PDB file of C-alpha atoms in Angstrom:
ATOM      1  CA  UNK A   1     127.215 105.339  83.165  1.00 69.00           C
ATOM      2  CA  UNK A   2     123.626 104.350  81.558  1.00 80.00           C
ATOM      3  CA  UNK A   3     122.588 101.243  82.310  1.00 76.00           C
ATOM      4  CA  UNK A   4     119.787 100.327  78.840  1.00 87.00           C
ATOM      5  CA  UNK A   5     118.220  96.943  78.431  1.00 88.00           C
ATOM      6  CA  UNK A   6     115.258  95.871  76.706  1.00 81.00           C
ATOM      7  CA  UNK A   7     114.413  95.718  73.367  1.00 87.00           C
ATOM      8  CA  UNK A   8     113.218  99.040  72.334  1.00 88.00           C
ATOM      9  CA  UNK A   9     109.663  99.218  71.394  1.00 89.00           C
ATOM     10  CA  UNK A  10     108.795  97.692  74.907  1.00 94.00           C
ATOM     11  CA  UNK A  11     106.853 100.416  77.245  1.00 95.00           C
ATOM     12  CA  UNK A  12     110.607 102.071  78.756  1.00 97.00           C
ATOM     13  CA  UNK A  13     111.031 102.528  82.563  1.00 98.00           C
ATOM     14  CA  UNK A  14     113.385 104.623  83.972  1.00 98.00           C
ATOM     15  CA  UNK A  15     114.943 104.207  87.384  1.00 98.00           C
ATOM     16  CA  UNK A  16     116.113 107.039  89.783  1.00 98.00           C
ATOM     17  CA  UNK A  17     119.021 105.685  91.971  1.00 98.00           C
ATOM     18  CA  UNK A  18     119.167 107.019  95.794  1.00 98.00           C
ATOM     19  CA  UNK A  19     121.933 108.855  97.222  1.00 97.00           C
ATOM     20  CA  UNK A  20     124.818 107.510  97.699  1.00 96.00           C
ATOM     21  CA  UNK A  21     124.399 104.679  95.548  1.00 96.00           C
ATOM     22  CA  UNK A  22     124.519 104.278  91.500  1.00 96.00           C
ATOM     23  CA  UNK A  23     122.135 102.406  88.925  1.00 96.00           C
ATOM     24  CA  UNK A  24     123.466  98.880  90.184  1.00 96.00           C
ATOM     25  CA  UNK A  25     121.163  99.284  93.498  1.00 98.00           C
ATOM     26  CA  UNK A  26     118.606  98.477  90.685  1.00 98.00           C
ATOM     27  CA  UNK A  27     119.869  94.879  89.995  1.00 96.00           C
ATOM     28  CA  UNK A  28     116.979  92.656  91.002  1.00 97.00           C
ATOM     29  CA  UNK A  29     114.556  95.216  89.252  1.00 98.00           C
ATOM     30  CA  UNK A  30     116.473  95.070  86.196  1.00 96.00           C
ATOM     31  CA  UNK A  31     115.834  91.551  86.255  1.00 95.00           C
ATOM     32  CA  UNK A  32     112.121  91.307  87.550  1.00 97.00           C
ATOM     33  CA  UNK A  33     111.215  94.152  84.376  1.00 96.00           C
ATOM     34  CA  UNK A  34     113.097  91.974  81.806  1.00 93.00           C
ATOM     35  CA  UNK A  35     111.277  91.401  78.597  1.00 92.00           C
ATOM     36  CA  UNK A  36     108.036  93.460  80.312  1.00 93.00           C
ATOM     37  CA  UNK A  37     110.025  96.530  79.525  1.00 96.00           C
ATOM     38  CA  UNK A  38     113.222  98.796  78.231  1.00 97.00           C
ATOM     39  CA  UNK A  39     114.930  99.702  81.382  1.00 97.00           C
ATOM     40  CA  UNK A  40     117.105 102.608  81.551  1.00 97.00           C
ATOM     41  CA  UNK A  41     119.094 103.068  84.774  1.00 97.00           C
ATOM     42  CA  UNK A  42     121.194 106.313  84.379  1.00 96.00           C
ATOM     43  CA  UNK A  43     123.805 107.350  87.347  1.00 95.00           C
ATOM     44  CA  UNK A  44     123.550 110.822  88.268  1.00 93.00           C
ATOM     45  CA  UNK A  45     126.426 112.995  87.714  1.00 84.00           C
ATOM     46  CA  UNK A  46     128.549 113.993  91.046  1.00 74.00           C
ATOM     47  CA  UNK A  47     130.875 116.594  90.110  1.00 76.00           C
ATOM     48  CA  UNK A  48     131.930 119.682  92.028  1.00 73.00           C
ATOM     49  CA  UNK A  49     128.796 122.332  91.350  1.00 78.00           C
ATOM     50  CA  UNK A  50     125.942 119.935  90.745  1.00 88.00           C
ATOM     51  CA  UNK A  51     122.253 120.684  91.561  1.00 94.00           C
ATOM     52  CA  UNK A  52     119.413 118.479  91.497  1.00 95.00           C
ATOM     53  CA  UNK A  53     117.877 120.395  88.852  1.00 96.00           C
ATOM     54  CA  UNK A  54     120.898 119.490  86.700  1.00 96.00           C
ATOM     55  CA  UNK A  55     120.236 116.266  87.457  1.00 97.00           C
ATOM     56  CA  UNK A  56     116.367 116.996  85.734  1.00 98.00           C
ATOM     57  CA  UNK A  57     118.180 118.409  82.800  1.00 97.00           C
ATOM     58  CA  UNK A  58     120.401 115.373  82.346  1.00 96.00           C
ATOM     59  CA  UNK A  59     117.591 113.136  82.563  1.00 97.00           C
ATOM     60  CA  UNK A  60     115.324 114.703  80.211  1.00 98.00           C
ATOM     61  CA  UNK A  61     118.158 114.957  78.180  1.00 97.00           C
ATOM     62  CA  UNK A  62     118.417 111.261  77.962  1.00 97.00           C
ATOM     63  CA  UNK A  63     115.080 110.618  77.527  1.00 97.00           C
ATOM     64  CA  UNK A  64     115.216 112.606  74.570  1.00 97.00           C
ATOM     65  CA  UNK A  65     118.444 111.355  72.864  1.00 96.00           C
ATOM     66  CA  UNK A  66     116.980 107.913  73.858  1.00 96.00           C
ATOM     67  CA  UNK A  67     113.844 108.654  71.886  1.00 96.00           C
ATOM     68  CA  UNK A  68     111.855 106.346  74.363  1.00 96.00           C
ATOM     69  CA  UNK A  69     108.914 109.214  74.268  1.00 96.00           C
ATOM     70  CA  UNK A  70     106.769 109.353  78.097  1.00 97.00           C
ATOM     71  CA  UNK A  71     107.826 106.846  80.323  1.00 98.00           C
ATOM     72  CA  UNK A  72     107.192 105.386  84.098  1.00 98.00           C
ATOM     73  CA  UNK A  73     109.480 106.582  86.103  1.00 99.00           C
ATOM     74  CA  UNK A  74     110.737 104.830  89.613  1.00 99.00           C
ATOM     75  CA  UNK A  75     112.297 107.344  92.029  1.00 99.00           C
ATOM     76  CA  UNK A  76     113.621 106.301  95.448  1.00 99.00           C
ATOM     77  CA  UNK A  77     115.066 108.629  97.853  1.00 98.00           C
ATOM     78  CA  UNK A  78     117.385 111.395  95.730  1.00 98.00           C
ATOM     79  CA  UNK A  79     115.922 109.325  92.551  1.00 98.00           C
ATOM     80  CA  UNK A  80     112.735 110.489  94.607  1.00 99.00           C
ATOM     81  CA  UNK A  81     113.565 114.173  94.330  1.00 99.00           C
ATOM     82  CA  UNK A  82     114.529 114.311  90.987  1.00 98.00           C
ATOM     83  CA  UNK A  83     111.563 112.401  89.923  1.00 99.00           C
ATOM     84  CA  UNK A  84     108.765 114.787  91.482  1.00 99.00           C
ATOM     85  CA  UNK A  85     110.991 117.627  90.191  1.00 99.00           C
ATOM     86  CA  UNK A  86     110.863 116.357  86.686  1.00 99.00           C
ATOM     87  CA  UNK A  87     107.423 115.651  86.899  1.00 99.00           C
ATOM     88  CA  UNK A  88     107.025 119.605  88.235  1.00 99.00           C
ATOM     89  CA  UNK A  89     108.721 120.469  84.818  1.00 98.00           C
ATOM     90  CA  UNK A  90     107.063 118.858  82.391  1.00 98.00           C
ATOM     91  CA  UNK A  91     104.265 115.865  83.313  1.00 98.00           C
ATOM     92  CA  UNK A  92     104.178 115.030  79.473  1.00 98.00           C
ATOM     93  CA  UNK A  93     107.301 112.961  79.855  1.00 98.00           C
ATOM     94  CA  UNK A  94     105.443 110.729  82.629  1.00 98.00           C
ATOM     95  CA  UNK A  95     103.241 107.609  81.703  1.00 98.00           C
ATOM     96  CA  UNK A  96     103.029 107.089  85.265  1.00 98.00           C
ATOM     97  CA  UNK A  97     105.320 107.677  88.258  1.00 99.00           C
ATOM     98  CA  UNK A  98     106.314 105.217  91.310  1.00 99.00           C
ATOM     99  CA  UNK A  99     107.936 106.829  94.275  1.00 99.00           C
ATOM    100  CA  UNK A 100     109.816 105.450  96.884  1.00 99.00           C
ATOM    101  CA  UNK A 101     111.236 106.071 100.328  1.00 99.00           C
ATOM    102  CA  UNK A 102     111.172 109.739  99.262  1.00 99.00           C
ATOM    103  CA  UNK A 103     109.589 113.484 100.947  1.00 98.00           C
ATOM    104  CA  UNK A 104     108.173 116.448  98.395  1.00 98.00           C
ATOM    105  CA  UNK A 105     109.509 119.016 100.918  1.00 98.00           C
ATOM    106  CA  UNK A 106     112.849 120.692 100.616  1.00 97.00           C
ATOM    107  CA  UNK A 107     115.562 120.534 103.460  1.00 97.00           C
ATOM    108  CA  UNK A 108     114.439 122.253 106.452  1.00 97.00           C
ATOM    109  CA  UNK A 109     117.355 124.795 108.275  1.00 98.00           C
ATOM    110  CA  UNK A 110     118.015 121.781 110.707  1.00 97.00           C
ATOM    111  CA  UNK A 111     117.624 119.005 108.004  1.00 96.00           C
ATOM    112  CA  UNK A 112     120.770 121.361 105.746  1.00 97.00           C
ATOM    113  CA  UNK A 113     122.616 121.869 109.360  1.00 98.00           C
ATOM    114  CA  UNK A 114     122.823 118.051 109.486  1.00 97.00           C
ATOM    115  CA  UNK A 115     123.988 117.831 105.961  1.00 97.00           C
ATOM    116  CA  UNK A 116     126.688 120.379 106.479  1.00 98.00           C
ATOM    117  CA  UNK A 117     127.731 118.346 109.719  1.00 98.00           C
ATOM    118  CA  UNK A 118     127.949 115.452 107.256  1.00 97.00           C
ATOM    119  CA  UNK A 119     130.439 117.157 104.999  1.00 97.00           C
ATOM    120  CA  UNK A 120     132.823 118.214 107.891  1.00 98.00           C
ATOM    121  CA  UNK A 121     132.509 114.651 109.087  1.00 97.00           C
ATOM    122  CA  UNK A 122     133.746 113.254 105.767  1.00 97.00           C
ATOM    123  CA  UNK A 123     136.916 115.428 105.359  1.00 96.00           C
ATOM    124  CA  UNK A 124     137.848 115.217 109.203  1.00 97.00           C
ATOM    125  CA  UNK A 125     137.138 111.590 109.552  1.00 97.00           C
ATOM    126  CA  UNK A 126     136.677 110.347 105.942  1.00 96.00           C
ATOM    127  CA  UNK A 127     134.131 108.803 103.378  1.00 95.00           C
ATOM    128  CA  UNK A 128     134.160 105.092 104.708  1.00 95.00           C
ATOM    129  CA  UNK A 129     133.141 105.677 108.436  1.00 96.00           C
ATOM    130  CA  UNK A 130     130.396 108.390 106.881  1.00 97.00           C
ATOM    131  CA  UNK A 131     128.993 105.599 104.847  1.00 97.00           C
ATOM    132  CA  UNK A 132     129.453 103.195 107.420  1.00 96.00           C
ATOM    133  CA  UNK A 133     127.556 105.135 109.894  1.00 96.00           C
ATOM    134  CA  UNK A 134     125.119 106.076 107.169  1.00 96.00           C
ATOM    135  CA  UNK A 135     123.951 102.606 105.890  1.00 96.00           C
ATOM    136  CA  UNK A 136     123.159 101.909 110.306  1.00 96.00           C
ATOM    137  CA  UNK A 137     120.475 104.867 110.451  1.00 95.00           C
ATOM    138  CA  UNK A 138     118.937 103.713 106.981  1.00 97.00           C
ATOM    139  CA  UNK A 139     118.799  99.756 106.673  1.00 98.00           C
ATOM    140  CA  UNK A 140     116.313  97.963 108.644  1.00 98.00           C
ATOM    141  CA  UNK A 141     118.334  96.407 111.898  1.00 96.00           C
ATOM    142  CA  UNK A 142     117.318  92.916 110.301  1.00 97.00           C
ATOM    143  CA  UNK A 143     118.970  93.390 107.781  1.00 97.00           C
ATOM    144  CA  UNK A 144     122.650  93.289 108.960  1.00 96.00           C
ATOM    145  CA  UNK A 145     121.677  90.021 110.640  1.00 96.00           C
ATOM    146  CA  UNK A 146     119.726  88.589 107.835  1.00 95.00           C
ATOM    147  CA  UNK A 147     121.509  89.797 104.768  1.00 96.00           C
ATOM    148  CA  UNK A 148     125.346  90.814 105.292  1.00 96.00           C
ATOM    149  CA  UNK A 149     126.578  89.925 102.093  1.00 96.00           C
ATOM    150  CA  UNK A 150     123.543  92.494 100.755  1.00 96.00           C
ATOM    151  CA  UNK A 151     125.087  95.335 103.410  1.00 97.00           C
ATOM    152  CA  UNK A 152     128.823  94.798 102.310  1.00 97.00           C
ATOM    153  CA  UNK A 153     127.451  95.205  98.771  1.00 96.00           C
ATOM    154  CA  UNK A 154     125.641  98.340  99.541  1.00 97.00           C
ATOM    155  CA  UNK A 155     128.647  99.332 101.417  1.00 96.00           C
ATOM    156  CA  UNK A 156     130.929  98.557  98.159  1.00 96.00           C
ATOM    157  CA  UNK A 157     128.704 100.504  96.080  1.00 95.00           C
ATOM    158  CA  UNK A 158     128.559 103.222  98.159  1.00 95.00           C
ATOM    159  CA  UNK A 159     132.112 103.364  99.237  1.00 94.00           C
ATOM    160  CA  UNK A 160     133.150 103.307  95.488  1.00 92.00           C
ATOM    161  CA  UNK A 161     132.340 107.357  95.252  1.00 90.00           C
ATOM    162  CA  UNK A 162     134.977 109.562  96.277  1.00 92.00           C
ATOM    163  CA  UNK A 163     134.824 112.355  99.658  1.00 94.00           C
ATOM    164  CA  UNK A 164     134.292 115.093  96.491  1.00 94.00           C
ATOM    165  CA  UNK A 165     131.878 113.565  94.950  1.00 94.00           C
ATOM    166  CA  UNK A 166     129.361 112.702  98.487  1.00 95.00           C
ATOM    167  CA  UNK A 167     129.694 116.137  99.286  1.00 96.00           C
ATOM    168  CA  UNK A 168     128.699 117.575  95.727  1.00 95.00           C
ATOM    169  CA  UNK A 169     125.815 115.347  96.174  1.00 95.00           C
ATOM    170  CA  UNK A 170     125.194 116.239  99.520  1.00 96.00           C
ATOM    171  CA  UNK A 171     125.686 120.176  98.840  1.00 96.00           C
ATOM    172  CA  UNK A 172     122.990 119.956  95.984  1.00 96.00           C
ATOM    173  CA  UNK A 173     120.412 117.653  98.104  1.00 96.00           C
ATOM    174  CA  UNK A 174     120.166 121.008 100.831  1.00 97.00           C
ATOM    175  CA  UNK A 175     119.540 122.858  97.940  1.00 96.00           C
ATOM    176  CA  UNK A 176     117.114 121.474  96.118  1.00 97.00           C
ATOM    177  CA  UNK A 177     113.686 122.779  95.559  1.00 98.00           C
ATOM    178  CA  UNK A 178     110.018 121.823  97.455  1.00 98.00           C
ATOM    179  CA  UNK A 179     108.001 119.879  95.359  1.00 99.00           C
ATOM    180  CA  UNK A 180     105.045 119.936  97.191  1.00 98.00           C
ATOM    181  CA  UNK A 181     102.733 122.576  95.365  1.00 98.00           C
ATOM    182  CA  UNK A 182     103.160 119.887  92.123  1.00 98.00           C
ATOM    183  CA  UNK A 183     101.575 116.984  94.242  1.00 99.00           C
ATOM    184  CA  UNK A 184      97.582 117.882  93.848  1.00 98.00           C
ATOM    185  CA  UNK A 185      98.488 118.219  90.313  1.00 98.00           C
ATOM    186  CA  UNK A 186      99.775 115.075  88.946  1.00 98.00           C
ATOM    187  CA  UNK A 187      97.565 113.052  86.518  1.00 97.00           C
ATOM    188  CA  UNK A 188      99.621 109.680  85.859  1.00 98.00           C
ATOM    189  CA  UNK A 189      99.213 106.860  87.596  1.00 98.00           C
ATOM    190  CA  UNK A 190     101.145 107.478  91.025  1.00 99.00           C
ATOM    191  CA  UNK A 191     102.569 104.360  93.614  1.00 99.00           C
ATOM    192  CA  UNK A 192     104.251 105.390  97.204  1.00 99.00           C
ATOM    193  CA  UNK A 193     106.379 102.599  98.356  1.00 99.00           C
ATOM    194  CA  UNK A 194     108.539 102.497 101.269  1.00 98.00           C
ATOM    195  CA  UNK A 195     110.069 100.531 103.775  1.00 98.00           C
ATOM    196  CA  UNK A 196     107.888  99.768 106.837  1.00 98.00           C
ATOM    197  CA  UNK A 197     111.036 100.489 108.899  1.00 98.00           C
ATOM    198  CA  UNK A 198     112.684 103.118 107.184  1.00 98.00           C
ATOM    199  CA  UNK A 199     113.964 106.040 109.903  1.00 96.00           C
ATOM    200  CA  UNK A 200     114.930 108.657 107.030  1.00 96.00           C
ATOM    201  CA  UNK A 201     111.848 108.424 105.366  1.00 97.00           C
ATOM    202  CA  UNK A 202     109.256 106.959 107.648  1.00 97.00           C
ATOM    203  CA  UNK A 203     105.405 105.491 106.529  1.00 98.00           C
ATOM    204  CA  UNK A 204     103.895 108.880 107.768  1.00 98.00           C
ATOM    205  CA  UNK A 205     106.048 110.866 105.219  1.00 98.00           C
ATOM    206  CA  UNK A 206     104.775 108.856 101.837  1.00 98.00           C
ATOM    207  CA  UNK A 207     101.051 108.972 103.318  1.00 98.00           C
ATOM    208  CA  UNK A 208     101.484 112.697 103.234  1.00 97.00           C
ATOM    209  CA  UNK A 209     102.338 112.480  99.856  1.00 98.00           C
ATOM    210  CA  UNK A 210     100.115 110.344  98.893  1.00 98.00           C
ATOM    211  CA  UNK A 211      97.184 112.732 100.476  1.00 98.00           C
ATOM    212  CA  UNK A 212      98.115 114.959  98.437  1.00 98.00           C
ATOM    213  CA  UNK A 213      98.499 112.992  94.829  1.00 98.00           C
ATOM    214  CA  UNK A 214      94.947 112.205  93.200  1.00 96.00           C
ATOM    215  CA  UNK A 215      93.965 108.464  92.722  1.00 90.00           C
ATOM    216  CA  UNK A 216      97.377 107.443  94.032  1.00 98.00           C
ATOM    217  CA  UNK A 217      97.908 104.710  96.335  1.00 98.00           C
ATOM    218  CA  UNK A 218     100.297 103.376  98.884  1.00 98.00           C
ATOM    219  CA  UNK A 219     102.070 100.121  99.760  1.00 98.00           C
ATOM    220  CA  UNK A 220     104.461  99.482 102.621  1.00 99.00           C
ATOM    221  CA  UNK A 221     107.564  96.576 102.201  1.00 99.00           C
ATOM    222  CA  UNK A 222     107.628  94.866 105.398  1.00 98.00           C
ATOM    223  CA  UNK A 223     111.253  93.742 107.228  1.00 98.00           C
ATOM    224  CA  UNK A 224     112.809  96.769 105.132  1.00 98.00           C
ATOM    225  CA  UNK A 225     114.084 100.003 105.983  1.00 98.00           C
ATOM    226  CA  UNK A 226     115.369 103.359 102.984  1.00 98.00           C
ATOM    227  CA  UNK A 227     116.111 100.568 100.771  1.00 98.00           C
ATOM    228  CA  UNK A 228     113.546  98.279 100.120  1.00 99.00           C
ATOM    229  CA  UNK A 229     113.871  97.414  96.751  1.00 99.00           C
ATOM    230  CA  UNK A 230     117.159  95.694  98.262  1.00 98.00           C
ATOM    231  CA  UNK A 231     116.300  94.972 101.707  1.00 98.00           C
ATOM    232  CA  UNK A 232     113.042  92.910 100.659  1.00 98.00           C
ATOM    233  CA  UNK A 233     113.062  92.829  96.572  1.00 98.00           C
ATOM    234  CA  UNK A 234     110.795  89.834  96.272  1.00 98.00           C
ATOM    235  CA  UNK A 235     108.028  92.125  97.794  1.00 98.00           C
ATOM    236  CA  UNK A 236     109.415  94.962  96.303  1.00 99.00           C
ATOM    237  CA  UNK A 237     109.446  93.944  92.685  1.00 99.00           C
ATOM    238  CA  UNK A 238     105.651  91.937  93.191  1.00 98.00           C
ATOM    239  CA  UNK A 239     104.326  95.891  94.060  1.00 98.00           C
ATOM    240  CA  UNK A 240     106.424  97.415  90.903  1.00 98.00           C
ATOM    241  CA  UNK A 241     105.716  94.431  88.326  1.00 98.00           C
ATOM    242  CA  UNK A 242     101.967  95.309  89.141  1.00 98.00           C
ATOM    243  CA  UNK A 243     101.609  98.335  89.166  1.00 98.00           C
ATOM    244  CA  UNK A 244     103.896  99.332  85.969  1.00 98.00           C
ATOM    245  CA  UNK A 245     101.733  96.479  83.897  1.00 96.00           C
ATOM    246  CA  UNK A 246      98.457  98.107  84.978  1.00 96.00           C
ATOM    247  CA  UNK A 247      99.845 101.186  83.636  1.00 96.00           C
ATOM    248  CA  UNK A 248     100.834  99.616  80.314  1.00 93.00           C
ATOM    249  CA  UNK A 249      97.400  98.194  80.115  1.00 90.00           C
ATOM    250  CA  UNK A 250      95.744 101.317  80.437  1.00 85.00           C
ATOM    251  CA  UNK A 251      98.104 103.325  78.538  1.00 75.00           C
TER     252      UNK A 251
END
């Protein structure tokens, strides 16, 4: 699925869903980038085999049958990974980069330990109490009392993939590659955002990366936690809006 709107000589924007969600986690961007720019919000493939550096391929592939030349791209979490990969292979395709809620380093033994753990969980006890128990360690505690309808339609999203297909993604998230070495390199226009009470991916994380990134900068979404650009999209889409037309302006 390939979620394309915009008409197509606008400046094009692709966004880089998080595991274990699809492009529809995107829905109040999609709307707060309409008629600023072509969106493109691709789902990543989940089959049996997949590695994040097939997910690279597939997007450059897109990009390319797309035609929409260098682009900003929005990575949060897995969309994260792929992103700083992508930009490791080939920085020409980049007008400017925005990640979120996302680490350059590769799985550590302890961090692919966990994963595997994960996997057994899912066949023993099954997909929807892995989500379940997934969404409390990443969404901000005020956001189950706040926003409930949001959480049961993160849940519905999330629950929609099958055991397989978490455990592909799961599988080829321990296996991906460090970024990190890329980081002092990158010459586009760079934001960090993340949730100011994100667990996964804390505030200390992104400053790390952004350390590391020249003439970057940083921005933290308060009363959100792994998924701000849900969790708190008002402030989430002000920081993106901003950013992405200061890049158009200077492009």
């Amino acid at each position: 699925m390939i979620f394309d709107t915009g008409e197509r000589n606008l400046p094009p924007v692709f966004l880089l869903h998080a595991f274990p969600l699809d492009h529809q986690m995107w829905f109040s961007q999609v709307e707060a980038l309409r008629g600023q720019c072509r969106v493109i919000a691709p789902d990543f493939q989940s089959t049996g085999g997949v590695l994040l550096e097939h997910l690279v391929d597939d997007v450059f592939t897109l990009q390319d049958e797309l035609g929409t030349g260098p682009a900003v791209f929005v990575g949060l979490s897995m969309g994260g990974y792929v992103a700083l990969r992508a930009i490791e292979r080939d920085a020409s395709r980049f007008k400017g980069l925005i990640l979120c809620d996302t680490r350059a380093e590769a799985d550590s033994n302890a961090a692919k330990i966990k994963r595997a753990d994960s996997i057994r969980f899912i066949r023993t006890a099954g997909v929807e109490r892995y989500i379940d128990d997934f969404l409390k360690n990443v969404l901000a505690p005020g956001t189950f009392t706040k926003f409930p309808e949001l959480v049961g339609r993160i849940r519905e999203i999330a629950r929609s993939r099958s055991a397989d297909s978490v455990c592909s993604v799961l599988i080829a998230l321990a296996a991906r590659t460090d970024t990190s070495a890329v980081l002092p390199q990158i010459r586009v226009p760079t934001l960090l955002l993340g949730g100011e009470q994100d667990a996964l991916t804390p505030p200390p994380v992104l400053q790390k990366i952004q350390a590391q990134i020249p003439r970057s900068e940083m921005r933290l979404i308060p009363d959100a936690g792994h998924f701000p650009n849900m969790e708190n999209p008002s402030a989430f889409n002000r920081e993106i809006t901003r950013f992405i037309s200061q890049v158009i302006a200077y492009s």
